[in-house]
Coordinates of C-alpha atoms in Angstrom, one line a residue:
Chain A
X1 CA 85.2 34.9 -50.8
X2 CA 88.4 34.1 -48.9
X3 CA 87.8 37.2 -46.9
X4 CA 84.8 35.9 -44.9
X5 CA 86.7 33.1 -43.3
X6 CA 90.0 35.0 -43.6
X7 CA 88.6 37.7 -41.3
X8 CA 87.5 35.4 -38.6
X9 CA 90.8 33.5 -38.7
X10 CA 92.9 36.7 -38.7
X11 CA 91.7 37.5 -35.2
X12 CA 93.3 34.2 -34.0
X13 CA 96.8 35.2 -35.0
X14 CA 98.0 34.9 -31.4
X15 CA 97.1 31.2 -31.3
X16 CA 97.9 30.2 -34.9
X17 CA 100.8 32.3 -36.1
X18 CA 102.5 33.7 -33.0
X19 CA 104.1 30.5 -31.5
X20 CA 105.9 29.7 -34.7
X21 CA 106.8 33.3 -35.3
X22 CA 108.2 33.8 -31.8
X23 CA 110.3 30.6 -32.0
X24 CA 111.4 31.8 -35.5
X25 CA 112.6 35.1 -34.1
X26 CA 114.7 33.4 -31.4
X27 CA 115.9 30.5 -33.5
X28 CA 116.5 32.3 -36.8
X29 CA 115.8 36.0 -37.3
X30 CA 117.6 37.3 -34.3
X31 CA 120.8 35.1 -34.7
X32 CA 120.8 36.0 -38.4
X33 CA 120.7 39.8 -37.9
X34 CA 123.2 39.6 -35.0
X35 CA 125.4 37.4 -37.3
X36 CA 125.4 40.0 -40.0
X37 CA 126.2 42.7 -37.5
X38 CA 129.0 40.7 -35.8
X39 CA 130.7 40.1 -39.1
X40 CA 131.6 43.8 -39.1
X41 CA 133.0 43.8 -35.6
X42 CA 135.7 42.4 -33.5
X43 CA 134.4 40.4 -30.5
X44 CA 135.0 37.5 -28.2
X45 CA 131.5 37.5 -26.8
X46 CA 128.4 39.3 -28.3
X47 CA 128.5 42.1 -25.7
X48 CA 132.1 43.3 -26.3
X49 CA 131.7 43.8 -30.1
X50 CA 133.6 46.7 -31.6
X51 CA 132.9 48.0 -35.1
X52 CA 135.7 47.4 -37.5
X53 CA 134.1 47.8 -40.9
X54 CA 135.2 45.4 -43.7
X55 CA 138.4 44.3 -41.9
X56 CA 137.0 40.8 -41.2
X57 CA 136.1 40.3 -44.9
X58 CA 139.7 41.2 -45.9
X59 CA 140.8 38.6 -43.4
X60 CA 138.6 36.0 -45.0
X61 CA 140.3 35.9 -48.4
X62 CA 143.8 36.4 -47.0
X63 CA 143.4 33.2 -45.1
X64 CA 145.0 30.5 -47.2
X65 CA 143.1 27.7 -45.4
X66 CA 139.8 29.3 -46.3
X67 CA 140.7 29.6 -50.0
X68 CA 141.9 26.0 -49.9
X69 CA 138.7 24.9 -48.2
X70 CA 136.7 26.8 -50.9
X71 CA 138.5 25.1 -53.7
X72 CA 138.2 21.7 -52.0
X73 CA 134.5 22.2 -51.4
X74 CA 133.8 23.3 -55.0
X75 CA 135.8 20.3 -56.4
X76 CA 134.1 18.0 -54.0
X77 CA 130.6 19.3 -54.9
X78 CA 131.3 19.0 -58.6
X79 CA 132.6 15.4 -58.4
X80 CA 129.8 14.2 -56.0
X81 CA 127.0 15.9 -57.9
X82 CA 128.0 14.2 -61.2
X83 CA 128.7 10.8 -59.7
X84 CA 125.6 10.7 -57.4
X85 CA 123.2 11.8 -60.1
X86 CA 124.5 9.6 -62.9
X87 CA 124.6 6.5 -60.7
X88 CA 121.3 7.2 -58.9
X89 CA 119.6 7.8 -62.3
X90 CA 121.0 4.6 -63.7
X91 CA 120.0 2.6 -60.6
X92 CA 116.5 4.1 -60.7
X93 CA 116.2 3.4 -64.4
X94 CA 117.1 -0.2 -63.9
X95 CA 114.8 -0.6 -60.9
X96 CA 111.7 0.8 -62.6
X97 CA 112.0 -1.8 -65.4
X98 CA 110.8 -5.2 -64.5
X99 CA 113.6 -6.8 -62.5
X100 CA 113.4 -9.5 -59.9
X101 CA 114.3 -8.2 -56.5
X102 CA 114.1 -4.5 -57.4
X103 CA 112.1 -3.7 -54.3
X104 CA 114.5 -5.3 -51.9
X105 CA 117.5 -3.7 -53.6
X106 CA 115.8 -0.3 -53.4
X107 CA 115.3 -0.7 -49.7
X108 CA 119.0 -1.6 -49.3
X109 CA 120.2 1.3 -51.3
X110 CA 118.2 3.8 -49.4
X111 CA 119.1 2.7 -45.9
X112 CA 122.4 4.6 -45.4
X113 CA 120.5 7.9 -45.6
X114 CA 118.9 7.4 -42.3
X115 CA 122.3 7.1 -40.5
X116 CA 123.7 10.3 -39.1
X117 CA 126.8 12.0 -40.5
X118 CA 129.0 11.4 -37.5
X119 CA 128.2 7.7 -37.4
X120 CA 128.7 7.4 -41.1
X121 CA 132.1 9.1 -40.8
X122 CA 133.3 6.6 -38.3
X123 CA 131.9 3.6 -40.2
X124 CA 133.9 4.6 -43.3
X125 CA 137.0 5.6 -41.4
X126 CA 137.2 2.0 -40.1
X127 CA 136.7 0.5 -43.6
X128 CA 138.9 2.9 -45.6
X129 CA 141.7 2.9 -43.0
X130 CA 141.5 -0.9 -43.0
X131 CA 142.0 -0.9 -46.8
X132 CA 144.7 1.7 -46.8
X133 CA 146.6 -0.1 -44.1
X134 CA 147.6 -2.7 -46.6
X135 CA 150.0 -0.1 -48.1
X136 CA 150.9 1.4 -44.7
X137 CA 148.7 4.4 -45.4
X138 CA 145.7 6.0 -43.7
X139 CA 143.0 8.6 -44.6
X140 CA 144.9 11.3 -43.0
X141 CA 148.1 10.7 -44.9
X142 CA 147.3 13.3 -47.5
X143 CA 144.4 15.6 -48.2
X144 CA 143.6 13.8 -51.4
X145 CA 142.9 10.6 -49.5
X146 CA 140.4 12.5 -47.4
X147 CA 138.8 13.9 -50.5
X148 CA 138.2 10.6 -52.2
X149 CA 137.2 9.1 -48.9
X150 CA 134.5 11.7 -48.5
X151 CA 133.4 11.2 -52.1
X152 CA 132.9 7.5 -51.5
X153 CA 131.0 8.2 -48.3
X154 CA 128.7 10.8 -49.9
X155 CA 128.0 8.5 -52.8
X156 CA 127.1 5.7 -50.5
X157 CA 124.9 7.9 -48.4
X158 CA 123.1 9.9 -51.1
X159 CA 122.6 7.6 -54.1
X160 CA 119.7 5.9 -52.4
X161 CA 118.0 9.2 -51.6
X162 CA 118.3 10.5 -55.2
X163 CA 117.3 7.1 -56.5
X164 CA 114.0 7.4 -54.6
X165 CA 113.3 10.8 -56.2
X166 CA 114.2 9.5 -59.7
X167 CA 112.1 6.5 -59.3
X168 CA 109.1 8.6 -58.4
X169 CA 109.8 10.8 -61.5
X170 CA 110.2 7.8 -63.8
X171 CA 107.0 6.2 -62.5
X172 CA 105.0 9.3 -63.2
X173 CA 106.1 9.7 -66.8
X174 CA 103.1 10.0 -69.2
X175 CA 102.7 6.5 -70.6
X176 CA 101.2 7.8 -73.9
X177 CA 104.3 9.7 -74.8
X178 CA 106.5 6.7 -74.0
X179 CA 104.3 4.5 -76.2
X180 CA 104.3 7.1 -79.0
X181 CA 108.1 6.8 -79.0
X182 CA 107.9 3.1 -79.2
X183 CA 105.3 3.2 -82.0
X184 CA 107.5 5.6 -83.9
X185 CA 110.3 3.0 -83.7
X186 CA 112.6 4.6 -81.2
X187 CA 115.0 2.0 -79.6
X188 CA 115.6 1.9 -75.9
X189 CA 118.6 4.3 -76.1
X190 CA 116.9 6.8 -78.3
X191 CA 113.9 6.8 -76.0
X192 CA 116.1 7.3 -73.0
X193 CA 118.0 10.2 -74.4
X194 CA 115.3 12.0 -76.4
X195 CA 112.2 11.3 -74.4
X196 CA 112.9 10.1 -70.9
X197 CA 115.7 12.4 -69.9
X198 CA 114.0 15.6 -71.2
X199 CA 110.8 14.7 -69.4
X200 CA 112.8 14.0 -66.3
X201 CA 114.3 17.5 -66.1
X202 CA 112.3 18.5 -63.1
X203 CA 113.5 15.5 -61.1
X204 CA 117.0 16.1 -62.4
X205 CA 117.1 19.7 -61.3
X206 CA 115.7 18.9 -57.9
X207 CA 118.3 16.2 -57.3
X208 CA 121.2 18.3 -58.7
X209 CA 120.1 21.1 -56.3
X210 CA 120.0 18.7 -53.3
X211 CA 123.4 17.2 -54.1
X212 CA 125.0 20.6 -54.7
X213 CA 123.7 22.1 -51.4
X214 CA 124.4 18.9 -49.5
X215 CA 128.0 19.0 -50.8
X216 CA 128.5 22.6 -50.0
X217 CA 127.1 22.4 -46.5
X218 CA 128.8 19.1 -45.6
X219 CA 130.0 19.2 -42.0
X220 CA 129.4 16.1 -39.8
X221 CA 131.0 13.6 -42.2
X222 CA 134.0 15.8 -42.7
X223 CA 134.4 16.2 -39.0
X224 CA 134.2 12.5 -38.3
X225 CA 136.1 11.1 -41.2
X226 CA 139.3 13.2 -41.1
X227 CA 138.5 16.3 -39.1
X228 CA 140.5 18.3 -41.8
X229 CA 143.7 16.3 -41.2
X230 CA 146.5 16.4 -42.2
X231 CA 147.0 20.1 -41.4
X232 CA 143.6 21.3 -42.7
X233 CA 144.2 19.9 -46.2
X234 CA 140.9 17.9 -46.1
X235 CA 138.9 20.7 -44.5
X236 CA 135.7 21.9 -46.1
X237 CA 134.1 25.3 -45.8
X238 CA 131.7 24.5 -43.0
X239 CA 134.4 22.9 -40.9
X240 CA 136.8 25.7 -41.7
X241 CA 134.2 28.2 -40.4
X242 CA 133.6 26.1 -37.3
X243 CA 137.3 25.9 -36.6
X244 CA 137.8 29.6 -37.1
X245 CA 135.2 30.3 -34.4
X246 CA 136.1 27.7 -31.9
X247 CA 139.7 26.9 -32.6
X248 CA 141.4 30.3 -32.9
X249 CA 141.0 32.9 -30.2
X250 CA 140.6 36.4 -31.6
X251 CA 139.2 35.2 -35.0
X252 CA 135.5 35.2 -34.1
X253 CA 134.8 38.2 -36.3
X254 CA 136.6 36.6 -39.3
X255 CA 134.7 33.4 -38.6
X256 CA 131.4 35.3 -38.8
X257 CA 132.5 37.1 -41.9
X258 CA 133.3 33.7 -43.5
X259 CA 129.9 32.5 -42.4
X260 CA 128.3 35.4 -44.3
X261 CA 130.3 34.7 -47.4
X262 CA 129.3 31.0 -47.1
X263 CA 125.7 32.0 -46.8
X264 CA 125.9 34.3 -49.9
X265 CA 127.4 31.4 -52.0
X266 CA 124.7 29.0 -50.9
X267 CA 122.0 31.6 -51.5
X268 CA 123.2 32.4 -55.0
X269 CA 123.3 28.7 -55.8
X270 CA 119.7 28.3 -54.6
X271 CA 118.5 31.3 -56.6
X272 CA 120.2 30.1 -59.8
X273 CA 118.7 26.7 -59.2
X274 CA 115.3 28.1 -58.7
X275 CA 115.5 29.9 -62.0
X276 CA 116.7 26.8 -63.8
X277 CA 113.9 24.7 -62.3
X278 CA 111.2 27.0 -63.6
X279 CA 112.7 27.5 -67.1
X280 CA 114.0 24.1 -67.9
X281 CA 110.8 22.1 -67.3
X282 CA 109.6 20.3 -70.4
X283 CA 105.9 20.0 -70.9
X284 CA 104.7 16.6 -72.0
Chain B
X1 CA 84.3 6.4 -85.2
X2 CA 87.1 8.2 -83.4
X3 CA 85.6 6.9 -80.2
X4 CA 85.8 3.4 -81.5
X5 CA 89.5 3.8 -82.3
X6 CA 90.2 5.3 -78.9
X7 CA 88.4 2.4 -77.3
X8 CA 90.4 -0.1 -79.4
X9 CA 93.6 1.7 -78.4
X10 CA 92.8 1.6 -74.7
X11 CA 92.0 -2.1 -75.1
X12 CA 95.4 -2.9 -76.6
X13 CA 97.1 -0.7 -74.1
X14 CA 95.7 -2.5 -71.1
X15 CA 96.3 -5.7 -72.9
X16 CA 100.0 -5.0 -73.6
X17 CA 100.3 -3.4 -70.2
X18 CA 99.3 -6.7 -68.6
X19 CA 101.6 -8.7 -70.7
X20 CA 104.6 -6.4 -70.0
X21 CA 104.1 -6.7 -66.3
X22 CA 104.5 -10.4 -66.3
X23 CA 107.4 -10.3 -68.7
X24 CA 110.7 -9.4 -67.0
X25 CA 113.5 -7.5 -68.7
X26 CA 115.9 -9.0 -71.2
X27 CA 118.9 -10.4 -69.4
X28 CA 116.9 -9.9 -66.3
X29 CA 118.8 -12.6 -64.3
X30 CA 122.1 -11.0 -65.1
X31 CA 121.0 -7.7 -63.7
X32 CA 119.3 -9.3 -60.6
X33 CA 122.6 -11.1 -59.8
X34 CA 124.6 -8.0 -60.4
X35 CA 122.5 -5.9 -58.1
X36 CA 122.3 -8.6 -55.5
X37 CA 126.1 -8.5 -55.3
X38 CA 126.1 -4.7 -55.2
X39 CA 123.5 -4.7 -52.5
X40 CA 125.7 -7.0 -50.4
X41 CA 128.6 -4.6 -50.9
X42 CA 126.2 -1.8 -50.0
X43 CA 125.5 -3.1 -46.5
X44 CA 129.1 -4.5 -46.1
X45 CA 130.4 -1.3 -44.2
X46 CA 127.7 -1.8 -41.6
X47 CA 128.4 -5.5 -41.3
X48 CA 132.1 -4.8 -40.9
X49 CA 131.3 -2.5 -37.9
X50 CA 129.1 -5.2 -36.4
X51 CA 131.9 -7.9 -36.8
X52 CA 134.5 -5.6 -35.3
X53 CA 132.3 -4.7 -32.4
X54 CA 132.9 -8.3 -31.1
X55 CA 136.7 -8.1 -31.4
X56 CA 139.2 -7.0 -28.9
X57 CA 140.3 -3.5 -29.6
X58 CA 143.9 -4.2 -30.7
X59 CA 142.6 -6.5 -33.5
X60 CA 140.2 -3.9 -34.8
X61 CA 142.8 -1.7 -36.4
X62 CA 145.3 -4.5 -37.2
X63 CA 143.0 -7.1 -38.6
X64 CA 140.0 -5.1 -39.7
X65 CA 138.7 -7.5 -42.3
X66 CA 139.0 -10.8 -40.4
X67 CA 136.0 -12.2 -38.6
X68 CA 136.2 -12.5 -34.9
X69 CA 137.9 -15.7 -33.9
X70 CA 138.7 -17.5 -30.6
X71 CA 141.6 -15.2 -30.0
X72 CA 140.0 -11.8 -30.8
X73 CA 136.4 -12.5 -29.5
X74 CA 135.5 -10.4 -26.5
X75 CA 131.7 -10.9 -26.4
X76 CA 129.8 -7.9 -25.4
X77 CA 132.5 -6.1 -23.5
X78 CA 132.9 -3.4 -26.2
X79 CA 129.2 -2.6 -25.8
X80 CA 129.4 -2.4 -22.0
X81 CA 132.6 -0.2 -22.3
X82 CA 130.9 2.1 -24.8
X83 CA 127.7 2.4 -22.8
X84 CA 129.7 3.2 -19.7
X85 CA 132.2 5.7 -21.3
X86 CA 129.6 7.8 -23.1
X87 CA 126.6 7.3 -20.8
X88 CA 124.9 6.0 -23.9
X89 CA 121.6 5.1 -22.3
X90 CA 121.0 8.6 -21.2
X91 CA 122.2 10.0 -24.5
X92 CA 119.7 7.7 -26.2
X93 CA 117.0 8.9 -23.9
X94 CA 117.7 12.6 -24.5
X95 CA 117.9 12.1 -28.3
X96 CA 114.4 10.6 -28.0
X97 CA 113.1 13.5 -25.9
X98 CA 114.6 16.1 -28.2
X99 CA 113.4 14.4 -31.4
X100 CA 109.9 13.5 -30.3
X101 CA 109.2 16.8 -28.6
X102 CA 110.6 19.0 -31.4
X103 CA 108.8 17.1 -34.2
X104 CA 105.5 17.2 -32.3
X105 CA 105.9 20.9 -31.7
X106 CA 106.9 21.6 -35.3
X107 CA 103.9 19.7 -36.6
X108 CA 101.4 21.4 -34.4
X109 CA 102.7 25.0 -34.7
X110 CA 103.8 25.1 -38.3
X111 CA 100.6 23.4 -39.6
X112 CA 98.5 26.0 -37.7
X113 CA 100.8 28.8 -39.0
X114 CA 100.6 27.6 -42.6
X115 CA 96.8 27.5 -42.5
X116 CA 96.7 31.0 -41.0
X117 CA 99.1 32.3 -43.7
X118 CA 97.2 30.8 -46.6
X119 CA 93.7 31.8 -45.4
X120 CA 94.5 35.3 -44.1
X121 CA 96.7 36.2 -47.0
X122 CA 97.3 39.9 -46.1
X123 CA 100.6 41.7 -46.1
X124 CA 101.7 40.2 -42.7
X125 CA 100.9 36.7 -43.9
X126 CA 102.8 37.2 -47.2
X127 CA 105.8 38.8 -45.4
X128 CA 105.9 35.9 -43.0
X129 CA 105.8 33.4 -45.8
X130 CA 108.7 35.1 -47.6
X131 CA 110.7 35.0 -44.3
X132 CA 110.1 31.3 -44.0
X133 CA 111.2 30.8 -47.6
X134 CA 114.4 32.7 -46.9
X135 CA 115.0 30.5 -43.9
X136 CA 115.4 27.5 -46.1
X137 CA 118.4 28.8 -48.0
X138 CA 120.4 29.9 -44.9
X139 CA 123.1 27.4 -43.8
X140 CA 123.4 26.7 -40.1
X141 CA 127.0 28.1 -39.9
X142 CA 125.5 31.6 -40.6
X143 CA 123.6 31.7 -37.4
X144 CA 125.5 29.1 -35.3
X145 CA 127.5 31.4 -33.1
X146 CA 124.8 34.0 -32.2
X147 CA 122.3 31.2 -31.8
X148 CA 124.5 29.4 -29.3
X149 CA 124.9 32.6 -27.3
X150 CA 121.2 33.4 -27.4
X151 CA 120.2 29.9 -26.2
X152 CA 122.5 30.3 -23.2
X153 CA 121.2 33.8 -22.5
X154 CA 117.5 32.6 -22.6
X155 CA 118.4 29.4 -20.7
X156 CA 117.1 27.3 -23.6
X157 CA 120.2 25.0 -23.3
X158 CA 118.0 22.1 -22.2
X159 CA 116.3 19.4 -24.2
X160 CA 113.0 21.3 -23.8
X161 CA 114.6 24.5 -24.9
X162 CA 115.8 22.8 -28.0
X163 CA 112.2 22.1 -29.0
X164 CA 111.8 25.8 -29.4
X165 CA 115.1 26.2 -31.2
X166 CA 114.3 23.4 -33.6
X167 CA 110.8 24.9 -34.2
X168 CA 112.4 28.2 -35.0
X169 CA 115.3 27.1 -37.2
X170 CA 113.4 24.2 -38.9
X171 CA 110.1 26.1 -39.5
X172 CA 110.9 27.0 -43.1
X173 CA 110.6 23.7 -44.8
X174 CA 107.6 22.6 -42.7
X175 CA 105.6 25.8 -43.3
X176 CA 106.5 25.7 -47.0
X177 CA 105.3 22.1 -47.4
X178 CA 102.1 22.7 -45.4
X179 CA 101.2 25.9 -47.2
X180 CA 101.5 24.0 -50.5
X181 CA 98.9 21.5 -49.2
X182 CA 96.5 24.1 -47.7
X183 CA 96.4 26.0 -51.0
X184 CA 95.0 22.8 -52.6
X185 CA 92.2 22.5 -50.0
X186 CA 89.0 24.4 -51.1
X187 CA 88.1 26.9 -48.4
X188 CA 84.3 26.3 -48.9
X189 CA 84.5 23.2 -46.6
X190 CA 85.9 25.3 -43.8
X191 CA 83.3 28.0 -44.5
X192 CA 80.5 25.5 -44.2
X193 CA 81.9 24.3 -40.9
X194 CA 82.1 27.8 -39.5
X195 CA 78.6 28.7 -40.7
X196 CA 77.4 25.6 -38.9
X197 CA 78.9 27.2 -35.8
X198 CA 82.3 25.6 -35.4
X199 CA 84.9 27.8 -33.8
X200 CA 88.1 28.6 -35.6
X201 CA 90.3 26.1 -33.7
X202 CA 87.6 23.4 -34.0
X203 CA 87.4 24.0 -37.7
X204 CA 91.1 23.6 -38.0
X205 CA 91.5 20.5 -35.9
X206 CA 88.4 18.6 -37.1
X207 CA 88.2 19.7 -40.8
X208 CA 91.6 20.9 -42.0
X209 CA 94.0 18.6 -40.1
X210 CA 92.4 15.3 -41.4
X211 CA 92.8 16.6 -44.9
X212 CA 96.5 17.4 -44.3
X213 CA 97.3 14.0 -42.9
X214 CA 99.6 12.6 -45.6
X215 CA 101.7 15.7 -45.6
X216 CA 101.9 15.7 -41.8
X217 CA 103.4 12.2 -42.0
X218 CA 105.9 13.3 -44.7
X219 CA 107.0 16.4 -42.7
X220 CA 107.2 14.2 -39.5
X221 CA 109.6 11.8 -41.3
X222 CA 111.8 14.5 -42.8
X223 CA 112.1 16.4 -39.5
X224 CA 112.8 13.2 -37.6
X225 CA 115.6 12.2 -39.9
X226 CA 117.1 15.7 -39.5
X227 CA 116.8 16.1 -35.7
X228 CA 117.6 12.6 -34.7
X229 CA 121.0 12.7 -36.6
X230 CA 121.8 16.4 -36.0
X231 CA 125.1 16.9 -34.4
X232 CA 126.2 20.5 -34.4
X233 CA 123.1 22.3 -33.2
X234 CA 122.7 20.3 -30.0
X235 CA 126.5 20.1 -29.5
X236 CA 126.7 23.9 -29.5
X237 CA 123.5 24.7 -27.6
X238 CA 123.0 21.9 -25.1
X239 CA 124.6 22.1 -21.7
X240 CA 127.2 19.4 -22.3
X241 CA 127.7 18.5 -18.7
X242 CA 124.1 17.4 -18.3
X243 CA 122.8 16.4 -21.7
X244 CA 124.2 14.5 -24.7
X245 CA 122.6 13.1 -27.8
X246 CA 123.8 9.9 -29.6
X247 CA 125.8 11.8 -32.2
X248 CA 127.5 13.9 -29.5
X249 CA 128.2 10.7 -27.5
X250 CA 129.9 9.0 -30.5
X251 CA 131.9 12.1 -31.3
X252 CA 132.8 12.5 -27.6
X253 CA 134.6 9.1 -27.7
X254 CA 136.9 10.4 -30.4
X255 CA 137.5 13.9 -29.1
X256 CA 137.8 13.0 -25.4
X257 CA 141.3 12.0 -24.7
X258 CA 144.4 10.7 -26.6
X259 CA 144.0 7.4 -28.4
X260 CA 140.5 6.4 -29.5
X261 CA 139.1 3.3 -27.8
X262 CA 138.1 1.5 -31.1
X263 CA 136.3 -1.2 -29.2
X264 CA 134.0 1.2 -27.4
X265 CA 133.6 3.1 -30.6
X266 CA 132.4 0.0 -32.5
X267 CA 130.0 -0.8 -29.8
X268 CA 128.5 2.7 -29.8
X269 CA 128.3 2.7 -33.6
X270 CA 126.3 -0.5 -33.6
X271 CA 124.0 0.8 -30.9
X272 CA 123.5 4.0 -32.8
X273 CA 122.6 2.1 -36.0
X274 CA 120.1 -0.4 -34.4
X275 CA 117.3 2.0 -33.7
X276 CA 117.5 3.5 -37.2
X277 CA 117.4 0.1 -38.8
X278 CA 114.4 -0.9 -36.7
X279 CA 112.6 2.4 -37.5
X280 CA 113.4 1.9 -41.2
X281 CA 112.0 -1.7 -41.2
X282 CA 108.7 -0.5 -39.7
X283 CA 108.2 2.7 -41.6
X284 CA 109.9 2.2 -44.9
X285 CA 106.8 3.0 -46.9
X286 CA 106.2 6.3 -45.1
X287 CA 109.9 7.3 -45.2
X288 CA 110.1 6.8 -49.0
X289 CA 106.8 8.7 -49.5
X290 CA 108.1 11.5 -47.2
X291 CA 111.4 11.8 -49.1
X292 CA 109.5 12.0 -52.4
X293 CA 107.0 14.6 -51.2
X294 CA 109.8 16.7 -49.7
X295 CA 111.8 16.6 -53.0
X296 CA 108.8 17.5 -55.2
X297 CA 107.8 20.4 -53.0
X298 CA 111.2 21.6 -51.8

């Protein structure tokens, strides 16, 4: 009988649902729809938009910087996803076993997450440039330096976050299954690979998804650490889109088309991820 | 018979469980020492910034790894420089206003909206819910340019206007997490309250909200972490001549003019980190719970 209270609540839509919905229209729906429309036009402000069809989209893939940023972002995402998840899982695995000081270490590992991307970028710029200065180099010497600088920064920031999720997963593993493995004579390694990891698949998919999307959408850290230097060779997708909008006059339409392409990539990843999460879960 | 075995099993289980808890891992000290060293390395970047914030600027780039000594020590002048150049105090204040206001508004509006969606459950509610789900997979760059124009057009380019923008753009995750919680609350309790004569808002605030408390804390933590540190949205939408946030202030030092004043930069970085560390020390338990809840639901 949801209907009885449902009916009385429904009449209160203006109080309960409307404020969020109105803000949602201004903050999301309207900009999203306008954004799709603008990607098919040439414009410098919203009001002077002129329809040009798919011209902007052709401009997207004929821009070598965008293609470079796409490759850079994919490579970055693959490397960070693997590194962060393997290391975070290892750390979580160690911390959930009886170890002196585990709580303190956990607190330390998590801390970098709370610091904003811009601040993180400048912290690591100081450290990495200080190290590279020994060889007379800097982060902006070559794109590859920026790449590994960003990888180190991301690992530092995100291992703690993923560790927390893995710890929660490890702590909620069914103890009877773990014991059954022990009773059956499985050693620690066999238990880890044949029992723990399969049971941890939900946590692993969540963390993989988070690291993949975080890697793809990375902006602040990229802006602060190298700002794409030298000559856009350490530029990632989000920064490339931003620079197309605000750095090149007359390319606003191409920028918006890039944003749509970017959105489609992120959405496809999210949908694939969702499928995997629901299919790969192992029942205990 | 089988019950007896079960009982015996549980007995040994609790028994071994107790023993295991006291018994630390094999080679435990090795791992403790290893992770202690790694933990020191983990906070080293922050310590490095703190050391450098007390050094004269020319020594920051040339002797990054040396501790401040008699020659390079400048006391607090990097901090005063940084505060002056970026108007740090007012940036801090506006960051507080934007974060606290947005989070409060998000919590209030999205919890009400989520309850409405779950309990009404008609086509409008279902459509709305799907839209909020969709919102979660759209990256900010997709809406960035039109959003910046719209905020100007509607004069929402103030800290108060940003409350509405954050409510709109950040609604997805909050609504999603709250609907998950409301679905688990039996509606009979609310029905009983209404039959006893409570109005709809009263039912919500006195019956439903107390049951949602843990998730409200989790959403508050997640949204605070996002909004406090957000750079691009406030940078593009706020009227830069009047308002700055901490992230904008730090970036402003870099982008402003010519060579970066590394001294002022170090001062600002430390000032930006201090409130976060204080917040973390006081709310660590809630933060970790919030992150876990967000991951499981999201």
